[in-house]
């Protein structure tokens, strides 16, 4: 299209990002998420496309709007009494915080008054309780565990801070705790798995076990703690090393027994133990 002489084009570009949410009742709602401004005057390659910070902000806003919308829709189902199917009145609201890969989501959850029919809500049956069952999403836990198993905990937290949005920096302690929780779950499933019996054999098993203390730095209010370590050597199979710190839920004997069962040992079978007096196998 030809332009008149002396006519100049606007040098500012603007992109408005909005989202339309449609509920279970078919009613749609539109929200503005973000605005991206660009100038053509003196534009460089750094201005091309979205920047990392802009993308993180868009992801965070999208996640916040979606999670609040999901919570509101689930609450509408919970509002009906399970016995008489009448709508209950709203008593007040409270906020729940769920940590996700795209930021911490603070969602408003309504609290209902008792129904006029006199029935009480059944715990664990509401849509909101099922939806918000936990403090962190499984996807965030998987990513933290994956990075924590490949990198140092501080480096894993730094990588998360660089690439994913968060209202506060990721913490190396959180990455460590997530990895420990997932490892405990895998260990429980592994110990209870029936495949261990198929690996059991009648060959002798030797266990080399020792213990050590990790002492706290003087002046810090931390306690010393003990670790159990060793090696399980079955005949005709590669040896397996193990190490663990006993705690309230997991004793020293549990750590050793899990390592032995992983090598095909079954309770009641003889074991040759090489130790300097370690009491980890007494139970």
Coordinates of N, CA, C and O in Angstrom, one line a residue, residues 1-69:
X1 N 0.9 -1.2 0.0 CA 0.0 0.0 0.0 C 0.9 1.2 0.0 O 1.8 1.4 0.9
X2 N 0.7 2.2 -1.0 CA 1.6 3.4 -1.0 C 1.2 4.3 0.1 O 0.1 4.4 0.6
X3 N 2.2 5.1 0.6 CA 2.0 6.1 1.6 C 2.3 7.4 1.1 O 3.1 7.6 0.2
X4 N 1.7 8.4 1.7 CA 1.9 9.8 1.2 C 3.3 10.3 1.7 O 3.8 9.8 2.7
X5 N 3.8 11.2 0.9 CA 5.1 11.7 1.2 C 5.1 12.5 2.6 O 4.2 13.2 2.9
X6 N 6.1 12.2 3.4 CA 6.1 12.8 4.7 C 5.4 12.0 5.8 O 5.5 12.4 7.0
X7 N 4.7 11.0 5.4 CA 4.0 10.2 6.4 C 4.9 9.2 7.1 O 5.7 8.5 6.4
X8 N 5.0 9.1 8.4 CA 5.9 8.2 9.1 C 5.1 7.1 9.9 O 4.1 7.4 10.4
X9 N 5.6 5.9 9.9 CA 5.0 4.8 10.6 C 5.4 4.9 12.1 O 6.5 5.4 12.4
X10 N 4.5 4.4 12.9 CA 4.8 4.3 14.3 C 5.9 3.3 14.6 O 6.0 2.2 13.9
X11 N 6.9 3.6 15.4 CA 8.0 2.8 15.6 C 7.9 1.8 16.8 O 8.8 1.1 17.1
X12 N 6.7 1.9 17.5 CA 6.5 1.1 18.6 C 5.6 -0.1 18.3 O 4.6 0.0 17.6
X13 N 6.1 -1.3 18.7 CA 5.3 -2.5 18.6 C 4.8 -3.0 19.9 O 5.5 -2.8 20.9
X14 N 3.6 -3.5 20.0 CA 3.0 -3.9 21.2 C 2.3 -5.2 21.0 O 1.5 -5.4 20.1
X15 N 2.6 -6.2 21.9 CA 1.9 -7.5 21.9 C 1.2 -7.7 23.2 O 1.8 -7.6 24.3
X16 N -0.1 -7.8 23.2 CA -0.9 -8.0 24.4 C -1.3 -9.5 24.5 O -1.9 -10.0 23.6
X17 N -0.9 -10.1 25.6 CA -1.2 -11.5 25.7 C -2.3 -11.7 26.7 O -2.2 -11.2 27.9
X18 N -3.4 -12.3 26.3 CA -4.5 -12.6 27.2 C -4.9 -14.1 27.1 O -4.5 -14.8 26.2
X19 N -5.7 -14.5 28.1 CA -6.1 -15.9 28.1 C -7.6 -15.9 28.4 O -8.1 -15.1 29.1
X20 N -8.3 -16.9 27.7 CA -9.7 -17.1 27.9 C -9.9 -18.4 28.6 O -9.5 -19.4 28.1
X21 N -10.6 -18.4 29.7 CA -10.9 -19.6 30.5 C -12.4 -19.9 30.4 O -13.2 -19.0 30.7
X22 N -12.7 -21.1 30.1 CA -14.1 -21.6 30.0 C -14.3 -22.6 31.1 O -13.6 -23.6 31.2
X23 N -15.3 -22.3 32.0 CA -15.6 -23.2 33.1 C -16.5 -24.3 32.8 O -16.9 -24.5 31.6
X24 N -16.8 -25.1 33.8 CA -17.7 -26.3 33.6 C -19.1 -25.9 33.2 O -19.9 -26.7 32.7
X25 N -19.5 -24.6 33.5 CA -20.8 -24.2 33.2 C -20.8 -23.5 31.8 O -21.9 -23.0 31.3
X26 N -19.7 -23.5 31.1 CA -19.6 -23.0 29.7 C -19.4 -21.5 29.7 O -19.3 -20.9 28.6
X27 N -19.3 -20.8 30.8 CA -19.1 -19.4 30.9 C -17.6 -19.1 30.7 O -16.8 -19.7 31.4
X28 N -17.3 -18.2 29.8 CA -15.9 -17.8 29.6 C -15.5 -16.6 30.3 O -16.3 -15.7 30.5
X29 N -14.2 -16.5 30.7 CA -13.6 -15.4 31.3 C -12.3 -15.0 30.6 O -11.5 -15.9 30.3
X30 N -12.1 -13.8 30.4 CA -10.8 -13.3 29.7 C -10.0 -12.5 30.7 O -10.5 -11.6 31.3
X31 N -8.7 -12.8 30.7 CA -7.8 -12.1 31.6 C -6.6 -11.7 30.7 O -6.1 -12.4 29.9
X32 N -6.1 -10.4 31.0 CA -4.9 -10.0 30.4 C -3.7 -10.5 31.2 O -3.6 -10.3 32.4
X33 N -2.7 -11.1 30.5 CA -1.6 -11.7 31.2 C -0.4 -10.8 31.2 O 0.2 -10.5 32.2
X34 N 0.0 -10.3 30.0 CA 1.2 -9.5 29.9 C 1.2 -8.6 28.7 O 0.3 -8.8 27.8
X35 N 2.1 -7.6 28.6 CA 2.3 -6.8 27.5 C 3.8 -6.8 27.2 O 4.6 -6.7 28.1
X36 N 4.1 -6.9 25.9 CA 5.4 -6.9 25.4 C 5.6 -5.7 24.4 O 4.9 -5.7 23.4
X37 N 6.5 -4.8 24.7 CA 6.7 -3.6 23.9 C 8.1 -3.7 23.2 O 9.0 -4.2 23.8
X38 N 8.1 -3.3 22.0 CA 9.3 -3.3 21.2 C 9.4 -2.0 20.4 O 8.3 -1.5 19.9
X39 N 10.6 -1.6 20.2 CA 10.8 -0.4 19.3 C 11.6 -0.8 18.1 O 12.6 -1.5 18.2
X40 N 11.2 -0.2 16.9 CA 11.9 -0.5 15.7 C 13.1 0.4 15.5 O 14.0 0.2 14.7
X41 N 13.2 1.5 16.3 CA 14.3 2.5 16.2 C 15.5 1.9 16.9 O 15.5 1.7 18.1
X42 N 16.5 1.6 16.2 CA 17.7 1.1 16.8 C 17.6 -0.3 17.3 O 18.3 -0.7 18.2
X43 N 16.6 -1.1 16.7 CA 16.4 -2.5 17.1 C 17.7 -3.3 16.9 O 18.3 -3.2 15.8
X44 N 18.0 -4.2 17.8 CA 19.1 -5.1 17.7 C 18.6 -6.6 17.9 O 17.5 -6.8 18.2
X45 N 19.5 -7.5 17.7 CA 19.2 -8.9 17.9 C 18.7 -9.2 19.3 O 18.0 -10.1 19.5
X46 N 19.2 -8.5 20.3 CA 18.8 -8.7 21.6 C 17.3 -8.4 21.8 O 16.6 -8.9 22.7
X47 N 16.7 -7.6 20.9 CA 15.3 -7.3 21.0 C 14.4 -8.3 20.2 O 13.2 -8.2 20.2
X48 N 15.0 -9.3 19.6 CA 14.3 -10.3 18.8 C 13.6 -11.3 19.7 O 14.2 -12.0 20.5
X49 N 12.3 -11.4 19.6 CA 11.5 -12.4 20.3 C 11.4 -12.1 21.8 O 11.7 -11.0 22.3
X50 N 11.0 -13.1 22.6 CA 10.9 -12.9 24.0 C 12.2 -13.1 24.7 O 13.0 -13.9 24.4
X51 N 12.4 -12.3 25.7 CA 13.6 -12.5 26.6 C 13.2 -13.6 27.7 O 12.1 -13.9 27.8
X52 N 14.2 -14.1 28.3 CA 14.0 -15.1 29.4 C 13.2 -14.6 30.5 O 12.2 -15.2 31.0
X53 N 13.4 -13.3 30.9 CA 12.6 -12.8 32.0 C 11.2 -12.6 31.6 O 10.3 -12.8 32.4
X54 N 10.9 -12.1 30.4 CA 9.6 -11.9 29.9 C 8.8 -13.3 29.8 O 7.7 -13.4 30.2
X55 N 9.5 -14.3 29.3 CA 8.9 -15.6 29.2 C 8.6 -16.2 30.6 O 7.5 -16.8 30.8
X56 N 9.5 -16.0 31.6 CA 9.2 -16.4 32.9 C 8.0 -15.7 33.6 O 7.2 -16.4 34.3
X57 N 7.9 -14.4 33.3 CA 6.8 -13.7 33.9 C 5.5 -14.2 33.2 O 4.5 -14.3 33.9
X58 N 5.5 -14.4 31.9 CA 4.3 -14.9 31.3 C 3.9 -16.3 31.8 O 2.7 -16.6 32.1
X59 N 4.9 -17.2 32.0 CA 4.6 -18.5 32.5 C 4.0 -18.4 33.9 O 3.1 -19.1 34.3
X60 N 4.6 -17.5 34.8 CA 4.2 -17.4 36.1 C 2.7 -16.9 36.2 O 1.9 -17.4 37.0
X61 N 2.4 -15.9 35.4 CA 1.0 -15.3 35.4 C 0.0 -16.4 34.8 O -1.1 -16.5 35.3
X62 N 0.4 -17.1 33.8 CA -0.5 -18.1 33.3 C -0.7 -19.2 34.3 O -1.9 -19.6 34.5
X63 N 0.3 -19.6 35.0 CA 0.1 -20.6 36.0 C -0.8 -20.1 37.2 O -1.6 -20.9 37.7
X64 N -0.6 -18.9 37.6 CA -1.4 -18.3 38.6 C -2.9 -18.2 38.3 O -3.7 -18.6 39.1
X65 N -3.2 -17.8 37.1 CA -4.5 -17.7 36.6 C -5.2 -19.0 36.5 O -6.3 -19.3 36.9
X66 N -4.4 -20.0 35.9 CA -5.0 -21.3 35.7 C -5.2 -22.0 37.0 O -6.3 -22.7 37.2
X67 N -4.3 -22.0 38.0 CA -4.5 -22.7 39.2 C -5.6 -22.1 40.0 O -6.4 -22.8 40.7
X68 N -5.8 -20.8 40.0 CA -6.9 -20.2 40.8 C -8.2 -20.6 40.1 O -9.2 -20.8 40.8
X69 N -8.2 -20.6 38.8 CA -9.4 -21.0 38.0 C -9.8 -22.4 38.3 O -11.0 -22.8 38.5

